[in-house]
mmCIF file of C-alpha atoms in Angstrom:
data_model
loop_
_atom_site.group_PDB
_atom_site.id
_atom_site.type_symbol
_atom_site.label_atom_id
_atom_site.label_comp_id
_atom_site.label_asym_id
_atom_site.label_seq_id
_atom_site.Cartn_x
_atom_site.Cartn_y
_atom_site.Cartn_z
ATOM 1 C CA UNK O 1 43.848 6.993 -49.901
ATOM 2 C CA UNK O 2 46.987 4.593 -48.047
ATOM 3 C CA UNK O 3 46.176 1.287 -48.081
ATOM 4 C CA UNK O 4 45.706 1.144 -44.161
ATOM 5 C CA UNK O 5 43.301 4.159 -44.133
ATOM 6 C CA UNK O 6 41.399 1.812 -46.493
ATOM 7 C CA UNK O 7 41.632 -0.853 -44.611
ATOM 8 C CA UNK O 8 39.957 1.196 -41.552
ATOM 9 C CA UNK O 9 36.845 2.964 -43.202
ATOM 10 C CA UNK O 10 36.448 -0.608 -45.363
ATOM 11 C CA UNK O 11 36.286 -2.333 -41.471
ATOM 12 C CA UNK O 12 33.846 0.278 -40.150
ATOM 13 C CA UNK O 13 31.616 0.405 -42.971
ATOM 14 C CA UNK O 14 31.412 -3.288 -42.252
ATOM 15 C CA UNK O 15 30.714 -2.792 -38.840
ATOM 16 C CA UNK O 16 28.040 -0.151 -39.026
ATOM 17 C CA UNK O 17 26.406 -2.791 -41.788
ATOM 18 C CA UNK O 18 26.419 -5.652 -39.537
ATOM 19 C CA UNK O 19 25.011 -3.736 -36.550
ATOM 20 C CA UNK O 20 22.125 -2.040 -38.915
ATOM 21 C CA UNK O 21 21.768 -5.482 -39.879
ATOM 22 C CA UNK O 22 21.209 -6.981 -36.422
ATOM 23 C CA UNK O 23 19.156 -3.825 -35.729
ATOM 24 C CA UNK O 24 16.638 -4.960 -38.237
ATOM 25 C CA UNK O 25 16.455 -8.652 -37.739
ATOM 26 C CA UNK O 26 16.185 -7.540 -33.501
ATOM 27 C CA UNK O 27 13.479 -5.129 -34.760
ATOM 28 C CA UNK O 28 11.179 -8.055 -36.758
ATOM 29 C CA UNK O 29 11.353 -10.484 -33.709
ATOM 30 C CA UNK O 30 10.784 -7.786 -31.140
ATOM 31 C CA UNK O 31 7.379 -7.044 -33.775
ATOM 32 C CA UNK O 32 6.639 -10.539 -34.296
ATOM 33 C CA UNK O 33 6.659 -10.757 -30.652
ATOM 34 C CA UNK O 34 4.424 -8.240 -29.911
ATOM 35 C CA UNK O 35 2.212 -9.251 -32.373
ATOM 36 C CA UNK O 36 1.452 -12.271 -30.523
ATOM 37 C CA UNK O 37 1.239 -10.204 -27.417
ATOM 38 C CA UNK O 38 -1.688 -7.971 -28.864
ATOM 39 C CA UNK O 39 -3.087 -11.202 -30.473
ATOM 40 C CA UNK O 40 -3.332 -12.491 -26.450
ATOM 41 C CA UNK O 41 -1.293 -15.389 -27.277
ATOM 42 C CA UNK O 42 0.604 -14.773 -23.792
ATOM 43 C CA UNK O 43 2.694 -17.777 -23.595
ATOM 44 C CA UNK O 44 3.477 -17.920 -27.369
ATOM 45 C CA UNK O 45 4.786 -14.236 -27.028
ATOM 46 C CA UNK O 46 7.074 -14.603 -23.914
ATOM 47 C CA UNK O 47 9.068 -17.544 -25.649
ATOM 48 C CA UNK O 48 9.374 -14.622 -28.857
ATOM 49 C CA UNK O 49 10.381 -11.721 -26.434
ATOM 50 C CA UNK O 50 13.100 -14.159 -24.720
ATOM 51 C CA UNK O 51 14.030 -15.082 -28.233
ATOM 52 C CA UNK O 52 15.008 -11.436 -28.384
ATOM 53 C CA UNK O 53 16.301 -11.377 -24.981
ATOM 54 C CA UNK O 54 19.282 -13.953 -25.687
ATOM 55 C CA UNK O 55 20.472 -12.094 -28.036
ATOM 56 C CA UNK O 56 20.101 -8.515 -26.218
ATOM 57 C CA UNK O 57 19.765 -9.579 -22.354
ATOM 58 C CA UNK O 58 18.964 -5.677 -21.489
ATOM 59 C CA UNK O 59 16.632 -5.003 -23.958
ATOM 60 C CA UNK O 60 14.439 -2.865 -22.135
ATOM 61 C CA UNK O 61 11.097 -3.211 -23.976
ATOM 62 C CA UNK O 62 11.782 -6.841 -24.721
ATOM 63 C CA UNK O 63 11.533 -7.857 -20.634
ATOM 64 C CA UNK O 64 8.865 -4.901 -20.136
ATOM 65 C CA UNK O 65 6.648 -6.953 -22.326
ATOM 66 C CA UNK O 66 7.396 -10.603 -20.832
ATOM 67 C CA UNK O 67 6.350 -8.427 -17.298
ATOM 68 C CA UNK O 68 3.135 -7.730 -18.983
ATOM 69 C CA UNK O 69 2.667 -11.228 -20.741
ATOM 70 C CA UNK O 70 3.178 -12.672 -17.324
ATOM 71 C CA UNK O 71 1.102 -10.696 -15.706
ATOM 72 C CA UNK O 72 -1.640 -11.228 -18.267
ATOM 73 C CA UNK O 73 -1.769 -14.477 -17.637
ATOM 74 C CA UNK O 74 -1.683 -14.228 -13.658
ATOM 75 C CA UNK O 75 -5.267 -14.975 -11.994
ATOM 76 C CA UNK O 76 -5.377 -12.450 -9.191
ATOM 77 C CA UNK O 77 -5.959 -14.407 -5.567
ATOM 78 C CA UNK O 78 -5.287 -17.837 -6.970
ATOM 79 C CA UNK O 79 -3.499 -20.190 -4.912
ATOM 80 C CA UNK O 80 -3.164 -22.728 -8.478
ATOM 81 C CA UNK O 81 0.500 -23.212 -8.757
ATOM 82 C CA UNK O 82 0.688 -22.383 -11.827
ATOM 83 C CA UNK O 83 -0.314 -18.723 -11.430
ATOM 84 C CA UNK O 84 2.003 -18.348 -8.876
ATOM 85 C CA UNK O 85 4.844 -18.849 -10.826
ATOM 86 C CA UNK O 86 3.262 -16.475 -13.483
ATOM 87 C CA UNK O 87 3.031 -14.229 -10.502
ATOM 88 C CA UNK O 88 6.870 -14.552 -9.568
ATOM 89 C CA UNK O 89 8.285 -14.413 -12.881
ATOM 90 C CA UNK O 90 6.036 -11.062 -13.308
ATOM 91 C CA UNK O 91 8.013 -9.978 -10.132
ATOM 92 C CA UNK O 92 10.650 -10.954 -10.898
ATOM 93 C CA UNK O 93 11.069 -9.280 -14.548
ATOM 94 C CA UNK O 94 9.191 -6.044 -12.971
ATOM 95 C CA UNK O 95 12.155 -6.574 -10.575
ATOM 96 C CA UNK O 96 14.975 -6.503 -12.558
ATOM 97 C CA UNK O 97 12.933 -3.705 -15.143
ATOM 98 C CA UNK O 98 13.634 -1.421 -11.891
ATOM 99 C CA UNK O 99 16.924 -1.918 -11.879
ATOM 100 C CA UNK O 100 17.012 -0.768 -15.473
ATOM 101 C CA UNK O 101 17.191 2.598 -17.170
ATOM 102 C CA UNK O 102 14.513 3.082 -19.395
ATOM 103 C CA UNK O 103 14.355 4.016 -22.724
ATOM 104 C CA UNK O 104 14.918 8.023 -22.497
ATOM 105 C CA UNK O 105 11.995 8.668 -25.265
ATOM 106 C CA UNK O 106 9.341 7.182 -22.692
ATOM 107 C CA UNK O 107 9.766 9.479 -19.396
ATOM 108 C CA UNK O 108 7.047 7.761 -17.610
ATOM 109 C CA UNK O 109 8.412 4.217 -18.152
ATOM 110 C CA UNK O 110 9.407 4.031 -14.040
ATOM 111 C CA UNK O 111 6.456 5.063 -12.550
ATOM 112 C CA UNK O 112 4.461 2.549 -14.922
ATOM 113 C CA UNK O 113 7.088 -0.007 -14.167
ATOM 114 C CA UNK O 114 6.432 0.576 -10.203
ATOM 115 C CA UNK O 115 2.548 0.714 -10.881
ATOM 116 C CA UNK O 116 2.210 -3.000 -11.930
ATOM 117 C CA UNK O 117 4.786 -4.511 -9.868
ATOM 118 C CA UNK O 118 2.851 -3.043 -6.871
ATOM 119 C CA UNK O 119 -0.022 -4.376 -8.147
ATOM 120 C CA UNK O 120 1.230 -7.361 -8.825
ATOM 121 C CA UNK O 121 2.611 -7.788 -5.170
ATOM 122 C CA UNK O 122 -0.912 -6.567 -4.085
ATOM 123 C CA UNK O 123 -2.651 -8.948 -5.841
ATOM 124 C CA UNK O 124 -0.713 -11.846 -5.195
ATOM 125 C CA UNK O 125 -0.981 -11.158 -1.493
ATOM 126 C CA UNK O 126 3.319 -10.391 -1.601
ATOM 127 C CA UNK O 127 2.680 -8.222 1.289
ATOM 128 C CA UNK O 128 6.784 -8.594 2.526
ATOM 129 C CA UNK O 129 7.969 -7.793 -0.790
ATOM 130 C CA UNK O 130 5.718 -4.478 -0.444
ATOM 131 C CA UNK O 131 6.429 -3.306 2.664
ATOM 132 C CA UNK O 132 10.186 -4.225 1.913
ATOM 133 C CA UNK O 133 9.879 -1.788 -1.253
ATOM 134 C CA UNK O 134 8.353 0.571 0.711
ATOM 135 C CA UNK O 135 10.221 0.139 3.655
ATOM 136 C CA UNK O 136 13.192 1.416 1.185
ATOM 137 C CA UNK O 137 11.514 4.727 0.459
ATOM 138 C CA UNK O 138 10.829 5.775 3.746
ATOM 139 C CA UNK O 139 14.285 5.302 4.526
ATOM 140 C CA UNK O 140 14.880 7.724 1.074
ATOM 141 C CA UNK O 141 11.969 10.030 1.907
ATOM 142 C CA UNK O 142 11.114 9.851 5.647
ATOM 143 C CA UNK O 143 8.893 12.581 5.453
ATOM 144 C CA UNK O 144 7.098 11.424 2.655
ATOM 145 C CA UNK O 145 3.139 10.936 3.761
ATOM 146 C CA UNK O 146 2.033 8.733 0.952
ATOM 147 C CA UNK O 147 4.659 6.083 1.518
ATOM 148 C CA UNK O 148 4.189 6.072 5.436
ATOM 149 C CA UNK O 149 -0.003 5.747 4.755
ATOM 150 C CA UNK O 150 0.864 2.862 2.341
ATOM 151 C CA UNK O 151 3.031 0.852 4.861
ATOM 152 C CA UNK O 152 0.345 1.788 7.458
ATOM 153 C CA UNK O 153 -2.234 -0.271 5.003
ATOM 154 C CA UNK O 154 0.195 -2.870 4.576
ATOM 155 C CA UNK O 155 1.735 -3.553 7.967
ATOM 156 C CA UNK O 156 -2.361 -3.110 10.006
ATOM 157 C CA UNK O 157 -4.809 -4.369 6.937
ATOM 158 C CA UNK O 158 -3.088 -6.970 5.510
ATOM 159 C CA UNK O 159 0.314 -7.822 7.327
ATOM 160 C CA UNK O 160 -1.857 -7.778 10.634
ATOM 161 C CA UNK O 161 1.185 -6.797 12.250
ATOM 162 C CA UNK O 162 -0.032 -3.944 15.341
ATOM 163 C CA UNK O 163 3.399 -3.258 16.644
ATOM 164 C CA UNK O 164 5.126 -2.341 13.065
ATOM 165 C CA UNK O 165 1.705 -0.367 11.775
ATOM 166 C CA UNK O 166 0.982 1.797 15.455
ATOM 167 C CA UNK O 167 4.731 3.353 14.628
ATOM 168 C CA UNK O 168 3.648 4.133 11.323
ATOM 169 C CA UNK O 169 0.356 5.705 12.467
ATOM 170 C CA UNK O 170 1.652 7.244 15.266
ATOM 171 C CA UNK O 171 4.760 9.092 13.067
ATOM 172 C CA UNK O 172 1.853 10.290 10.385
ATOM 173 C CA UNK O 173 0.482 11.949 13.396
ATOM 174 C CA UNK O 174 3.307 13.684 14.759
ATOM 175 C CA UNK O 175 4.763 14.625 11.158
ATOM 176 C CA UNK O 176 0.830 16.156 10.679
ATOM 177 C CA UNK O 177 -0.214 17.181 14.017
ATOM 178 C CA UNK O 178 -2.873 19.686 12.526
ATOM 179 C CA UNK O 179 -5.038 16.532 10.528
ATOM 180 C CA UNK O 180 -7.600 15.602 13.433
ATOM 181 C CA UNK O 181 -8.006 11.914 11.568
ATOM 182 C CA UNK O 182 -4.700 11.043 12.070
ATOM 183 C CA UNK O 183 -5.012 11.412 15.537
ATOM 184 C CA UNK O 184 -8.475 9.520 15.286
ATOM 185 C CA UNK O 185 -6.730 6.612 13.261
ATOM 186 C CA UNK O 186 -4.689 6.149 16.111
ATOM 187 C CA UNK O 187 -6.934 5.982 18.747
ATOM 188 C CA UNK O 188 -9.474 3.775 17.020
ATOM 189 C CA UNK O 189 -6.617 1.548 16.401
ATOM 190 C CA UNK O 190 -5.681 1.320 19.616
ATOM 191 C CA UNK O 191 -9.307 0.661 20.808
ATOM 192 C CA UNK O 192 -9.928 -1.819 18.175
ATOM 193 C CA UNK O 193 -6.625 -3.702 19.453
ATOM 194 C CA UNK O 194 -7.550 -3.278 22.923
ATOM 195 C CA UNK O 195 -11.059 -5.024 22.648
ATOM 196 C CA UNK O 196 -10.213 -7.071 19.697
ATOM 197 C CA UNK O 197 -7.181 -8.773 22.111
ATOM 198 C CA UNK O 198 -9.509 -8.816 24.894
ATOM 199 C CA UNK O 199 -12.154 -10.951 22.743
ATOM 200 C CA UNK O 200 -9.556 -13.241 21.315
ATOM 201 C CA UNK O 201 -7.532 -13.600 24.600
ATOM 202 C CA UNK O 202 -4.256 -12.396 22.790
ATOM 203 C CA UNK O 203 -3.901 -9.529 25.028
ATOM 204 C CA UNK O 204 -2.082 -9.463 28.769
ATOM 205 C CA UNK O 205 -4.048 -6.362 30.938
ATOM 206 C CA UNK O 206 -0.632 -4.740 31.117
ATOM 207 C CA UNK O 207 -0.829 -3.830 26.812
ATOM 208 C CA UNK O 208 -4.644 -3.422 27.245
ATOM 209 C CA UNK O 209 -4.348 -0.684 29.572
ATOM 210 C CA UNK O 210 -1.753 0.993 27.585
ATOM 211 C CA UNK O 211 -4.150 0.744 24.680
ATOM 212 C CA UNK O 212 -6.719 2.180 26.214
ATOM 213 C CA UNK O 213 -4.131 4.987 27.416
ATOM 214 C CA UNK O 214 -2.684 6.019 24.199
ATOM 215 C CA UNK O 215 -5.668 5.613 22.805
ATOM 216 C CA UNK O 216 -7.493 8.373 24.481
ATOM 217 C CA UNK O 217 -4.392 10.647 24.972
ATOM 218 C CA UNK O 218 -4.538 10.351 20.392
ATOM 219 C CA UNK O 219 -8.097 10.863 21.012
ATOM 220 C CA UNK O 220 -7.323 14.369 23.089
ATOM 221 C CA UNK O 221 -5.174 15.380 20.178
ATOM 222 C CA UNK O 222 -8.109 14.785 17.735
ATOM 223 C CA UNK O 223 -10.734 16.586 20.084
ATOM 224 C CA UNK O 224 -8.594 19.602 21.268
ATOM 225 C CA UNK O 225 -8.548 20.218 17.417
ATOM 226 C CA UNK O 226 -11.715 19.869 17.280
ATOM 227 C CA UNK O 227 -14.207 19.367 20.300
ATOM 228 C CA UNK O 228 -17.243 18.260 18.088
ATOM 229 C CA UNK O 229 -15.509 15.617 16.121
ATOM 230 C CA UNK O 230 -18.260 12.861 16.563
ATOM 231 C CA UNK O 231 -16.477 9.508 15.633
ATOM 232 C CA UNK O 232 -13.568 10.561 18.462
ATOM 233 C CA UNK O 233 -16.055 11.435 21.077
ATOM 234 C CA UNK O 234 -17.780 8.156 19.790
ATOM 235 C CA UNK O 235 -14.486 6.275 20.462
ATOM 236 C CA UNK O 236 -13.438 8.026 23.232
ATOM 237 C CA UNK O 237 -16.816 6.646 24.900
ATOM 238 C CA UNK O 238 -15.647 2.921 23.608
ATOM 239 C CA UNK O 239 -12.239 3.342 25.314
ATOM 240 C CA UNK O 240 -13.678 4.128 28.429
ATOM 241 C CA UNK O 241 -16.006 1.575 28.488
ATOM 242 C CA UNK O 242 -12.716 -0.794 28.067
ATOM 243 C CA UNK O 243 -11.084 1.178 31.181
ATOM 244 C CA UNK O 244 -14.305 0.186 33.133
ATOM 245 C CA UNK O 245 -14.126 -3.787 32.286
ATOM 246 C CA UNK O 246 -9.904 -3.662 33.227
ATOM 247 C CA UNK O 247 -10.884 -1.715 36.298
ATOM 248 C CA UNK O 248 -13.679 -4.021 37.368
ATOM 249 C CA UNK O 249 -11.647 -7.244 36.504
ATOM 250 C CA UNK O 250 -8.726 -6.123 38.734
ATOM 251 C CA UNK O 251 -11.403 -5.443 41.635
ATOM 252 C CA UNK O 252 -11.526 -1.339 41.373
ATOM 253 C CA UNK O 253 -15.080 -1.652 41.505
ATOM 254 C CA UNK O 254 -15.588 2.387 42.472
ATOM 255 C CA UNK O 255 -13.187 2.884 39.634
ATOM 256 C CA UNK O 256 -15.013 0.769 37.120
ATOM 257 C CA UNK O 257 -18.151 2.192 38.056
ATOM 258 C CA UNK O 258 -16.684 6.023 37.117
ATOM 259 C CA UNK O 259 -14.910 4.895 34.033
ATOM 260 C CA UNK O 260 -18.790 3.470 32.870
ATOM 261 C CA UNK O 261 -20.347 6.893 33.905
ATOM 262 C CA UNK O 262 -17.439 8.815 32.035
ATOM 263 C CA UNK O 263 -18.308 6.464 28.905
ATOM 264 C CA UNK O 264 -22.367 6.819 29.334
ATOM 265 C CA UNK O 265 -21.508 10.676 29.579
ATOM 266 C CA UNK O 266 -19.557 11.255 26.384
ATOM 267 C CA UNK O 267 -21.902 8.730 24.692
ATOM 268 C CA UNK O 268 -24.739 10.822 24.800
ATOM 269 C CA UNK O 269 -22.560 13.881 23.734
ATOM 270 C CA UNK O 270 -21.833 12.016 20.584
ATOM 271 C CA UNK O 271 -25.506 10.829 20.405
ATOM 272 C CA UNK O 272 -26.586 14.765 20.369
ATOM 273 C CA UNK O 273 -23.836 15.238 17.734
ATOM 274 C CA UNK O 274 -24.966 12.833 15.077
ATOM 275 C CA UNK O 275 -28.868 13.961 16.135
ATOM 276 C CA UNK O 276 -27.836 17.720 15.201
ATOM 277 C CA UNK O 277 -25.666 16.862 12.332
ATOM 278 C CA UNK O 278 -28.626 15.096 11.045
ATOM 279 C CA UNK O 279 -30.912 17.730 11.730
ATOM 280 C CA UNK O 280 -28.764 20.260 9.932
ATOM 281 C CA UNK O 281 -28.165 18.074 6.554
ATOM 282 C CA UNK O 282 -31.752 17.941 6.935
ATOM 283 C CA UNK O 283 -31.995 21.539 6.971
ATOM 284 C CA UNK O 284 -29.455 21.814 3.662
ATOM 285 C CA UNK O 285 -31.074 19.234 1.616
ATOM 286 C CA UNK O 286 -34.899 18.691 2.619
ATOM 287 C CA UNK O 287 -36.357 15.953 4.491
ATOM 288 C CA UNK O 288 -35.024 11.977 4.121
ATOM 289 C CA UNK O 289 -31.853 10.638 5.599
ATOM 290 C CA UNK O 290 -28.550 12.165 5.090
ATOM 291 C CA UNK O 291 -25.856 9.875 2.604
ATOM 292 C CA UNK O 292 -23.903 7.872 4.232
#
């Protein structure tokens, strides 16, 4: 062998005994680290894992576990400052673990990845970061349903946002015009916004009579599918009953007075629909009250 081949296989064999080498010594402190993780010694094991992480700053596993650590230690709802920086740093690693490739052995690494940093935003009331995340799959997947009802939970339930959420609602609708709840959602959303505003005084009578309008033309969807679908008719009756009040308090006193009859009338329709729905579980199961 010539002295420079020598040379090259003597510099590679080094090289493939210094990297086994750091593979081992990164292997002990990645297990000594996760020892103290299963042990529960949170904090102990994030300052091991970022031992490992200065030395490797994209080791996968290493800032999957300080997500978890972090986590661990958060106290879901608590305003203490110290859990929420537990909660940021969480979101943050669970941040950057998405911008990551995970290890190709562990398939489901993502979706498990995306399961706690939801949660984590859920928990610690990061409602903008969700909707932002989410917000970034419709735009990937517009005709994806799950996303759209998760931004409808997010922007209505706990954004309290009406505006953002009734688009949301109203596109599950149209992209599933044959599911008679979607078409319910909207209109008892609607209503709920229409005499919820009125209550509150944080409605002008211009938006509460196009509540109570798209309301019941969501409600005709929901009915024309089908025409015995209590909780619309039930609705239905309540938007009415908010046509009669606008109508009174803008002195159409012969209109208010139909809009009440037209609520009274589809009242009692849905009154005879829960009595013979009643009657017929009845019927199925033997005397005693249906479940709920």
């Amino acid at each position: 062998m010539n002295r420079g081949l020598l040379l090259l296989v003597t510099t590679l064999l080094l090289v493939s005994f210094a990297a086994r080498g750091d593979e081992t010594q990164r292997q002990a402190a990645f297990d000594a680290a996760n020892r103290l993780f299963n042990q529960q010694k949170y904090q102990e094991s994030i300052v091991a894992f970022e031992k490992v992480l200065e030395h490797e700053p994209n080791d996968w596993a290493a800032h999957y576990q300080v997500a978890l650590a972090y986590t661990a230690l958060y106290h879901p709802g608590s305003t203490n400052p110290l859990d929420q920086e537990y909660a940021r740093r969480a979101t943050a690693e669970f941040e950057q673990l998405l911008q990551m490739s995970p290890p190709i052995d562990q398939p489901d690494a993502k979706e498990k990845v995306v399961e706690y940093y939801l949660a984590m935003l859920s928990s610690s009331e990061q409602y903008d970061k969700a909707i932002e995340y989410y917000e970034t799959l419709r735009v990937q997947s517009p005709f994806d349903l799950k996303v759209l009802e998760m931004l409808g939970v997010l922007y209505y339930d706990k954004k309290r946002v009406f505006k953002p959420a009734m688009e949301v609602y109203e596109r599950l609708a149209e992209l599933d015009p044959r599911n008679r709840e979607r078409w319910y959602t909207v209109g008892q959303r609607y209503w709920n916004r229409a005499y919820t505003g009125n209550k509150e005084g944080t409605i002008s009578v211009d938006e509460r009579l196009n509540c109570i309008k798209w309301g019941m033309a969501a409600l005709d969807e929901a009915l024309r599918l089908d025409p015995d679908y209590m909780e619309a008719i039930a609705y239905y009756n309540l938007l009415w009953r908010e046509q009669s009040q606008v109508l009174r308090q803008l002195g159409d006193d012969a209109g208010a007075d139909a809009a009440f009859e037209k609520a009274q009338e589809l009242q009692k329709r849905a009154i005879a629909l829960r009595d013979r729905r009643k009657a017929d579980w009845e019927r199925s199961n033997g005397s005693g009250s249906p479940h709920p």
